[in-house]
Coordinates of C-alpha atoms in Angstrom, one line a residue:
M6 CA 103.5 140.8 85.0
S7 CA 103.3 143.8 87.1
F8 CA 100.6 146.5 86.4
S9 CA 100.7 150.1 86.7
L10 CA 97.0 150.8 86.8
L11 CA 93.6 149.3 87.5
A12 CA 91.0 151.4 85.7
L13 CA 87.1 151.4 86.1
C14 CA 84.3 153.7 85.2
G15 CA 82.4 155.6 87.8
R16 CA 79.1 153.7 87.4
D17 CA 81.0 150.4 88.2
H18 CA 82.7 151.9 91.1
D19 CA 79.3 153.0 92.5
R20 CA 77.8 149.5 91.9
L21 CA 80.8 148.0 93.9
R22 CA 80.5 150.5 96.6
N23 CA 76.9 149.9 97.1
H24 CA 77.3 146.1 97.0
L25 CA 80.5 145.7 99.0
L26 CA 79.5 148.1 101.8
P27 CA 76.0 147.1 102.9
A28 CA 74.1 148.3 105.9
D29 CA 74.9 145.1 107.9
G30 CA 78.5 146.2 108.2
L31 CA 79.8 142.7 107.1
E32 CA 82.3 142.0 104.4
A33 CA 81.0 141.4 100.9
A34 CA 82.5 140.1 97.7
A35 CA 82.7 140.7 93.8
I36 CA 84.7 139.7 90.9
L37 CA 86.2 142.0 88.4
L38 CA 86.9 140.8 84.9
C39 CA 89.4 143.0 83.2
T40 CA 90.9 143.5 79.7
I41 CA 94.7 143.2 79.9
S42 CA 96.6 145.9 78.0
G43 CA 100.5 146.0 77.9
G44 CA 102.7 148.8 76.5
A45 CA 104.5 151.5 78.4
R46 CA 101.9 151.5 81.0
P47 CA 100.5 148.0 81.6
G48 CA 97.0 148.1 82.8
L49 CA 93.8 146.3 83.9
F50 CA 90.5 147.7 82.5
V51 CA 87.4 146.5 84.1
R52 CA 85.2 145.1 81.4
S53 CA 82.4 143.5 83.6
I54 CA 81.6 143.0 87.2
I55 CA 80.1 139.9 89.0
L56 CA 78.5 140.8 92.3
V57 CA 78.5 137.8 94.7
P58 CA 75.2 137.4 96.3
Y59 CA 75.5 137.8 100.1
L60 CA 73.8 134.5 100.8
E61 CA 76.1 132.5 98.7
C62 CA 79.1 133.4 100.7
G63 CA 79.9 130.6 103.3
V64 CA 80.9 133.1 105.9
R65 CA 80.3 136.8 106.1
E66 CA 81.6 138.5 109.2
R67 CA 83.1 142.0 109.9
D68 CA 86.6 140.8 109.3
A69 CA 86.3 137.5 107.3
L70 CA 84.6 136.1 104.2
V71 CA 84.5 132.7 102.5
W72 CA 84.3 132.8 98.7
P73 CA 81.6 130.6 97.1
G74 CA 83.2 127.9 94.7
Q75 CA 80.3 128.0 92.2
K76 CA 80.6 131.8 91.5
L77 CA 84.4 131.5 91.3
A78 CA 84.1 128.8 88.7
E79 CA 81.6 130.8 86.6
A80 CA 83.8 133.8 86.7
Q81 CA 86.8 131.9 85.8
A82 CA 85.1 130.2 82.8
Q83 CA 84.1 133.6 81.5
A84 CA 87.7 135.0 82.0
E85 CA 89.1 131.9 80.1
D86 CA 86.7 132.3 77.2
E87 CA 87.1 136.0 76.8
G88 CA 90.8 136.3 77.5
L89 CA 90.3 138.5 80.6
A90 CA 92.1 138.9 84.0
M91 CA 90.1 137.9 87.1
I92 CA 90.4 140.1 90.2
L93 CA 88.6 139.1 93.5
I94 CA 87.6 142.1 95.4
H95 CA 86.0 142.2 99.0
S96 CA 85.3 145.0 101.4
H97 CA 87.0 146.1 104.7
P98 CA 84.1 147.6 106.5
G99 CA 86.3 148.7 109.4
G100 CA 88.3 150.8 107.0
M101 CA 91.8 149.1 107.1
F102 CA 93.4 150.1 103.9
Q103 CA 95.7 147.3 103.6
F104 CA 95.6 143.5 103.1
S105 CA 95.4 141.5 106.3
H106 CA 97.1 138.2 107.1
I107 CA 93.7 136.6 106.7
D108 CA 93.5 138.1 103.3
D109 CA 96.9 136.8 102.3
A110 CA 96.1 133.3 103.3
S111 CA 92.7 133.2 101.8
D112 CA 93.8 134.9 98.4
L113 CA 96.8 132.6 98.2
R114 CA 94.6 129.5 98.6
V115 CA 91.8 130.6 96.2
L116 CA 94.0 132.1 93.5
A117 CA 96.4 129.3 93.5
A118 CA 93.5 126.9 92.9
A119 CA 92.3 129.1 90.2
R120 CA 95.7 129.1 88.4
D121 CA 96.0 125.3 88.8
G122 CA 92.7 124.7 87.1
W123 CA 93.2 127.4 84.5
C124 CA 92.1 126.2 81.0
G125 CA 92.2 129.3 78.9
S126 CA 94.3 129.7 75.7
H127 CA 96.0 132.7 77.4
P128 CA 98.1 132.6 80.6
A129 CA 96.2 133.3 83.8
T130 CA 96.2 136.8 85.1
L131 CA 94.8 136.8 88.6
G132 CA 94.6 139.2 91.6
S133 CA 92.8 140.5 94.5
A134 CA 91.6 143.9 95.8
I135 CA 90.0 145.5 98.9
M136 CA 87.5 148.4 99.1
V137 CA 87.2 150.5 102.2
P138 CA 84.1 152.7 103.3
D139 CA 85.3 155.9 101.6
G140 CA 85.4 154.1 98.3
S141 CA 89.2 153.7 98.1
I142 CA 90.4 150.5 96.3
R143 CA 93.8 148.8 96.7
A144 CA 94.7 146.0 94.2
R145 CA 97.5 143.5 93.7
T146 CA 98.2 140.6 91.2
F147 CA 99.1 137.1 92.0
E148 CA 102.3 136.0 90.3
E149 CA 103.3 132.6 89.2
D150 CA 105.9 132.3 91.9
G151 CA 103.2 132.9 94.6
R152 CA 104.2 136.4 95.3
F153 CA 101.6 139.3 95.4
V154 CA 102.6 142.5 93.5
A155 CA 100.9 145.7 94.2
V156 CA 99.1 147.6 91.4
E157 CA 100.5 151.1 91.5
E158 CA 97.3 153.1 91.1
V159 CA 93.5 152.8 90.8
R160 CA 91.7 155.3 88.5
V161 CA 88.0 155.9 88.6
A162 CA 86.5 158.0 85.8
G163 CA 83.0 159.0 86.9
D164 CA 81.2 162.1 88.0
E165 CA 84.4 162.7 90.0
I166 CA 87.8 161.6 88.9
K167 CA 89.7 159.5 91.5
H168 CA 93.3 158.4 91.5
I169 CA 94.1 156.1 94.4
S170 CA 97.5 154.8 95.3
P171 CA 98.3 152.2 98.1
N172 CA 99.7 155.2 100.1
Q173 CA 96.9 157.7 99.6
S174 CA 93.2 156.9 100.1
L175 CA 90.4 159.1 98.9
S176 CA 90.1 160.7 102.4
R177 CA 93.5 162.3 101.9
Q178 CA 93.0 164.0 98.6
P179 CA 94.6 167.5 98.2
M180 CA 92.7 170.8 98.1
A181 CA 92.0 172.5 94.7
F182 CA 94.4 175.2 93.6
G183 CA 96.9 174.5 96.4
D184 CA 100.4 173.2 96.3
G185 CA 99.1 169.7 96.9
M186 CA 97.2 169.8 93.7
G187 CA 100.2 170.6 91.7
T188 CA 102.1 167.7 93.4
E189 CA 99.3 165.4 92.5
L190 CA 99.1 166.5 89.0
R191 CA 102.8 165.6 88.6
H192 CA 101.8 162.0 88.6
R193 CA 99.3 162.5 85.8
R194 CA 99.5 162.6 82.1
A195 CA 97.2 164.7 79.8
C196 CA 96.6 164.1 76.2
V197 CA 95.7 167.1 73.9
V198 CA 94.2 166.1 70.6
G199 CA 94.7 169.1 68.2
V200 CA 97.3 171.7 69.3
S201 CA 95.8 174.8 67.5
G202 CA 93.3 177.4 68.8
T203 CA 91.9 175.8 71.9
G204 CA 94.4 173.0 72.0
S205 CA 97.4 175.2 72.4
I206 CA 95.7 176.9 75.4
I207 CA 94.7 173.7 77.0
A208 CA 98.4 172.4 76.6
E209 CA 99.8 175.6 78.1
Q210 CA 97.5 175.3 81.1
A211 CA 98.4 171.6 81.6
A212 CA 102.1 172.3 81.5
R213 CA 101.9 175.3 83.9
L214 CA 99.5 173.6 86.3
G215 CA 102.1 170.9 86.7
F216 CA 101.0 167.8 84.8
G217 CA 104.0 165.4 84.8
G218 CA 103.3 164.2 81.3
L219 CA 101.9 165.9 78.1
V220 CA 100.9 163.9 74.8
L221 CA 100.4 166.3 72.0
I222 CA 98.6 164.9 68.9
D223 CA 98.4 166.9 65.6
F224 CA 99.5 166.2 62.1
D225 CA 99.5 169.8 61.0
T226 CA 102.2 172.5 60.7
V227 CA 102.4 176.2 61.7
E228 CA 101.2 178.8 59.1
D229 CA 101.2 182.5 59.1
R230 CA 97.3 182.6 59.4
N231 CA 97.7 180.5 62.7
L232 CA 99.9 183.0 64.5
N233 CA 97.1 185.1 66.1
R234 CA 95.6 182.1 67.9
I235 CA 98.2 179.4 68.5
L236 CA 100.1 180.1 71.8
N237 CA 104.0 180.0 71.5
S238 CA 103.9 180.0 67.6
T239 CA 106.4 182.4 65.9
L240 CA 107.1 183.8 62.6
Q241 CA 110.1 181.5 62.3
D242 CA 107.8 178.5 63.0
A243 CA 105.5 179.6 60.1
A244 CA 108.5 180.1 57.8
L245 CA 109.9 176.8 58.5
G246 CA 106.5 175.0 58.6
S247 CA 107.3 173.6 62.1
A248 CA 105.0 170.8 63.2
K249 CA 102.6 172.3 65.8
V250 CA 103.4 169.5 68.2
D251 CA 107.2 170.1 68.0
M252 CA 106.8 173.8 68.2
F253 CA 104.8 173.5 71.3
A254 CA 107.0 170.8 72.9
R255 CA 110.0 173.1 72.5
A256 CA 108.2 176.0 74.2
V257 CA 107.1 173.9 77.1
R258 CA 110.5 172.5 77.8
A259 CA 111.9 176.0 78.0
Y260 CA 110.0 176.5 81.3
R261 CA 109.3 172.9 82.5
P262 CA 112.5 170.9 81.8
D263 CA 111.1 168.3 84.2
I264 CA 107.9 167.4 82.0
E265 CA 107.8 164.4 79.8
V266 CA 106.4 165.7 76.5
V267 CA 105.5 163.3 73.7
S268 CA 104.9 164.7 70.2
V269 CA 102.8 162.7 67.9
K270 CA 102.9 164.3 64.4
E271 CA 100.0 162.2 63.2
S272 CA 96.2 162.3 62.9
I273 CA 94.3 160.9 65.8
L274 CA 92.9 158.4 63.2
S275 CA 96.3 156.6 63.3
R276 CA 97.1 153.6 65.5
G277 CA 100.2 155.3 67.0
A278 CA 98.2 158.3 68.0
V279 CA 95.4 156.1 69.6
L280 CA 97.9 154.1 71.6
A281 CA 99.7 157.3 72.7
A282 CA 96.4 158.8 74.0
A283 CA 95.5 155.4 75.6
G284 CA 98.3 155.9 78.1
C285 CA 97.0 159.2 79.6
D286 CA 94.9 160.0 82.5
V287 CA 92.7 162.6 80.7
I288 CA 92.0 163.4 77.0
F289 CA 91.2 166.9 76.0
S290 CA 89.6 166.9 72.5
C291 CA 90.3 170.2 70.7
V292 CA 89.5 169.2 67.1
D293 CA 87.0 170.5 64.7
S294 CA 86.2 167.1 62.9
S295 CA 83.6 164.6 63.6
E296 CA 86.1 161.8 62.8
G297 CA 88.5 163.2 65.3
R298 CA 86.0 163.5 68.0
Q299 CA 84.7 159.9 67.3
V300 CA 88.2 158.4 67.8
A301 CA 88.7 160.5 71.0
D302 CA 85.3 159.3 72.2
L303 CA 86.1 155.6 71.5
V304 CA 89.7 155.8 73.1
A305 CA 88.0 157.3 76.3
Q306 CA 85.4 154.5 76.4
A307 CA 87.8 151.7 75.7
F308 CA 90.5 152.8 78.0
L309 CA 88.2 154.2 80.7
I310 CA 89.7 157.8 80.5
P311 CA 87.8 160.9 81.2
L312 CA 87.3 163.0 78.2
V313 CA 86.7 166.8 77.9
D314 CA 85.6 168.0 74.5
M315 CA 85.2 171.7 73.6
G316 CA 84.1 173.8 70.5
V317 CA 83.5 177.4 69.8
T318 CA 81.3 178.9 67.0
I319 CA 80.4 182.5 65.8
F320 CA 77.1 182.8 64.3
T321 CA 76.3 185.8 61.9
R322 CA 73.3 187.6 60.5
Q323 CA 72.7 189.6 57.4
L324 CA 72.2 193.3 57.8
A325 CA 69.7 195.4 55.6
D326 CA 72.6 197.0 53.8
G327 CA 74.0 193.7 52.8
G328 CA 76.7 193.6 55.5
V329 CA 77.3 191.0 58.1
A330 CA 77.1 191.2 61.9
V331 CA 77.7 188.8 64.8
A332 CA 74.5 187.3 66.0
D333 CA 76.1 185.3 68.9
A334 CA 79.4 183.7 70.0
V335 CA 79.0 180.4 71.6
G336 CA 81.2 177.9 73.4
R337 CA 80.5 174.3 74.5
I338 CA 82.3 172.1 76.9
D339 CA 81.3 168.4 77.3
Y340 CA 82.7 166.2 80.1
V341 CA 82.3 162.5 79.1
Q342 CA 82.8 159.7 81.5
P343 CA 83.2 156.2 80.3
G344 CA 80.2 153.9 80.8
A345 CA 77.7 156.8 80.7
S346 CA 76.8 159.0 77.7
S347 CA 79.2 159.6 74.9
L348 CA 79.8 162.4 72.4
L349 CA 77.9 160.2 69.9
S350 CA 74.9 159.8 72.2
R351 CA 75.0 163.5 72.9
C352 CA 75.0 164.2 69.1
V353 CA 78.2 166.1 69.1
Y354 CA 78.9 164.1 66.0
T355 CA 76.5 161.8 64.1
P356 CA 76.6 159.1 61.5
D357 CA 75.6 161.8 59.0
T358 CA 78.5 164.1 59.9
L359 CA 80.9 161.2 59.8
R360 CA 79.6 160.3 56.4
A361 CA 79.9 163.9 55.1
E362 CA 83.6 164.0 56.2
Y363 CA 84.3 160.8 54.4
L364 CA 82.7 162.2 51.2
A365 CA 84.7 165.3 51.6
R366 CA 87.8 163.3 51.5
V367 CA 86.6 161.4 48.3
D368 CA 85.4 164.6 46.7
P369 CA 87.2 167.6 48.4
T370 CA 85.4 170.2 46.3
A371 CA 82.0 169.0 47.6
H372 CA 82.5 170.5 51.1
A373 CA 85.0 173.3 50.3
A374 CA 82.6 176.1 51.1
E375 CA 81.6 174.5 54.5
V376 CA 85.2 173.9 55.6
A377 CA 86.2 177.4 54.5
E378 CA 83.6 178.9 56.9
G379 CA 85.6 177.5 60.0
Y380 CA 84.9 179.4 63.2
I381 CA 82.5 182.1 61.7
K382 CA 79.4 180.7 60.0
G383 CA 78.3 182.8 57.2
A384 CA 81.6 184.9 56.9
P385 CA 84.6 182.9 56.0
Q386 CA 87.8 184.4 57.5
E387 CA 91.5 183.4 56.7
A388 CA 92.7 184.3 60.2
P389 CA 89.8 184.9 62.6
A390 CA 90.5 186.9 65.7
V391 CA 89.1 184.4 68.1
I392 CA 91.9 183.8 70.7
S393 CA 89.7 185.5 73.5
L394 CA 86.8 183.2 72.7
N395 CA 89.1 180.2 72.5
M396 CA 90.6 181.2 76.0
R397 CA 87.3 181.3 77.6
A398 CA 86.4 177.8 76.1
A399 CA 89.8 176.3 77.0
S400 CA 89.8 177.8 80.6
E401 CA 86.3 176.5 81.2
A402 CA 87.4 173.0 79.9
M403 CA 90.4 172.9 82.2
L404 CA 88.4 174.0 85.2
E405 CA 85.9 171.3 84.5
Y406 CA 88.6 168.7 84.8
L407 CA 90.0 170.3 88.0
A408 CA 86.5 170.5 89.6
R409 CA 86.0 166.8 89.1
S410 CA 89.6 165.8 90.2
F411 CA 89.7 168.2 93.1
P412 CA 86.1 169.0 94.0
Y413 CA 85.3 172.6 94.9
R414 CA 81.9 173.4 93.4
H415 CA 78.7 173.7 95.5
E416 CA 76.5 171.6 93.1
P417 CA 77.0 167.9 92.3
A418 CA 79.4 167.2 89.5
S419 CA 76.7 165.2 87.7
S420 CA 75.0 168.5 87.0
F421 CA 77.8 169.7 84.7
A422 CA 77.9 167.1 81.8
R423 CA 77.7 170.0 79.4
S424 CA 78.1 173.6 79.7
V425 CA 77.2 176.1 76.9
F426 CA 78.0 179.8 77.2
R427 CA 76.7 182.5 74.9
L428 CA 78.5 185.8 74.8
G429 CA 75.6 187.6 73.2
D430 CA 73.5 187.7 76.4
G431 CA 76.0 186.4 78.9
D432 CA 74.1 183.3 79.4
V433 CA 75.6 180.0 80.7
E434 CA 73.4 176.9 80.3
R435 CA 74.2 173.5 81.9
F436 CA 73.1 170.1 81.3
G437 CA 73.3 167.1 83.7
E438 CA 74.4 163.6 82.8
A439 CA 70.8 162.4 83.1
S440 CA 70.0 164.8 80.2
F441 CA 71.7 162.3 77.7
P442 CA 71.0 158.7 76.7
P443 CA 73.7 156.2 77.6
D444 CA 76.4 155.2 75.1
E445 CA 75.6 151.8 73.4
L446 CA 78.8 151.0 71.5
G447 CA 79.8 148.3 74.0
L448 CA 83.5 149.3 74.0
T449 CA 83.6 150.3 77.8
G450 CA 86.8 148.7 79.2
A451 CA 87.7 147.0 75.8
A452 CA 91.2 148.6 75.9
A453 CA 93.5 147.4 73.1
Q454 CA 91.5 144.3 72.1
E455 CA 91.7 143.9 68.4
P456 CA 90.6 145.4 66.1
L457 CA 91.6 148.5 68.1
L458 CA 88.5 150.6 69.0
G459 CA 86.5 148.1 66.8
M460 CA 87.8 149.9 63.6
P461 CA 89.5 147.7 61.0
G462 CA 91.6 150.6 59.8
L463 CA 93.4 150.6 63.2
C464 CA 94.4 147.0 63.2
E465 CA 97.9 146.0 64.1
P466 CA 99.9 145.6 60.8

């Protein structure tokens, strides 16, 4: 089976780089145990890493390495028990970004022996990879007929977002805002969850920036009250009750006939929507609900996808004459990398808010007043004039993604895990990744293992 993708989180990439490229300048080794996911974009998702101790390698030279049999046996036993793929990775300290003849002979011998001794209940999925000093990784699988087949791309979702192909290492990444960035984005697919206020603006940016694929997820239809804040929506769409995703897809195709747009007229809480999002390279969460954010959070962790979540709120205060005035207008942008903190650990949603939304479904009148408040707390509005605020938040969110994919900022990306802007005083506050506790859900790299996302309601029918 050939694979389009090998995905890993930034923290695992850092661990590998620190171990595989030690100061002695000699080759080093590690083993990747990966969840296997099929579908339209078959991928290998790193679930765990076994670092091979330097002293256990029979030989470690600048251009040669001998794998220790005991470590290979331990890794293979774990892969067999847990239904995982096993990828052997070693370093090329000299920087050669291709497999050598020595690699071919060694991998053939070691991987053929592993396949011959395979005792798992699932077929063996085996492969090898190399890492060079700039952190670039090249991977391949070992087929049953003895051939090696290249993995099309390696994706790293960390403080920075890295897409590495066999023909383009990290040292050759394009400059931000140039033609090269647009060319690179044509190989990427963005998922927008919620195609309404901020979501329509995110989707518009993604299409015009040049993303090659766009997955739009929203169950709702266009109404008259949406027209002042959903880009591309028309009176005809409102009159017909057009699905938001279909309306937006039509608009995008009018100026980007080359783009692949997938419209998913379902809630993100559905299995179909989850699997559609799982095939993307970035998820933009543009929903108001805690349940929607939870699922986007879990998809990002399980499928090792960077996630950008955003929200806007207008706070009000009571005037002495009984009127209402704006106290502040606030926007929040969170960048979430798998394997680090999550929206849950950052308290963007909590068990209490999830429980409240469940109760609201059971007894809709119980939360009617809270839901009606929407954007403006303390002053319910049918059609709030918030497009300018939404545009600020959505632009900041897209720029956050671009800054991590095509670095241009002067400060480390790890300093921008969360940004909060307040229009009342013009303040912008930033929080680094170290400000938040790590995620403890244990789904990192789980991919499509059943039950999907650990949620029985998403099980395959």
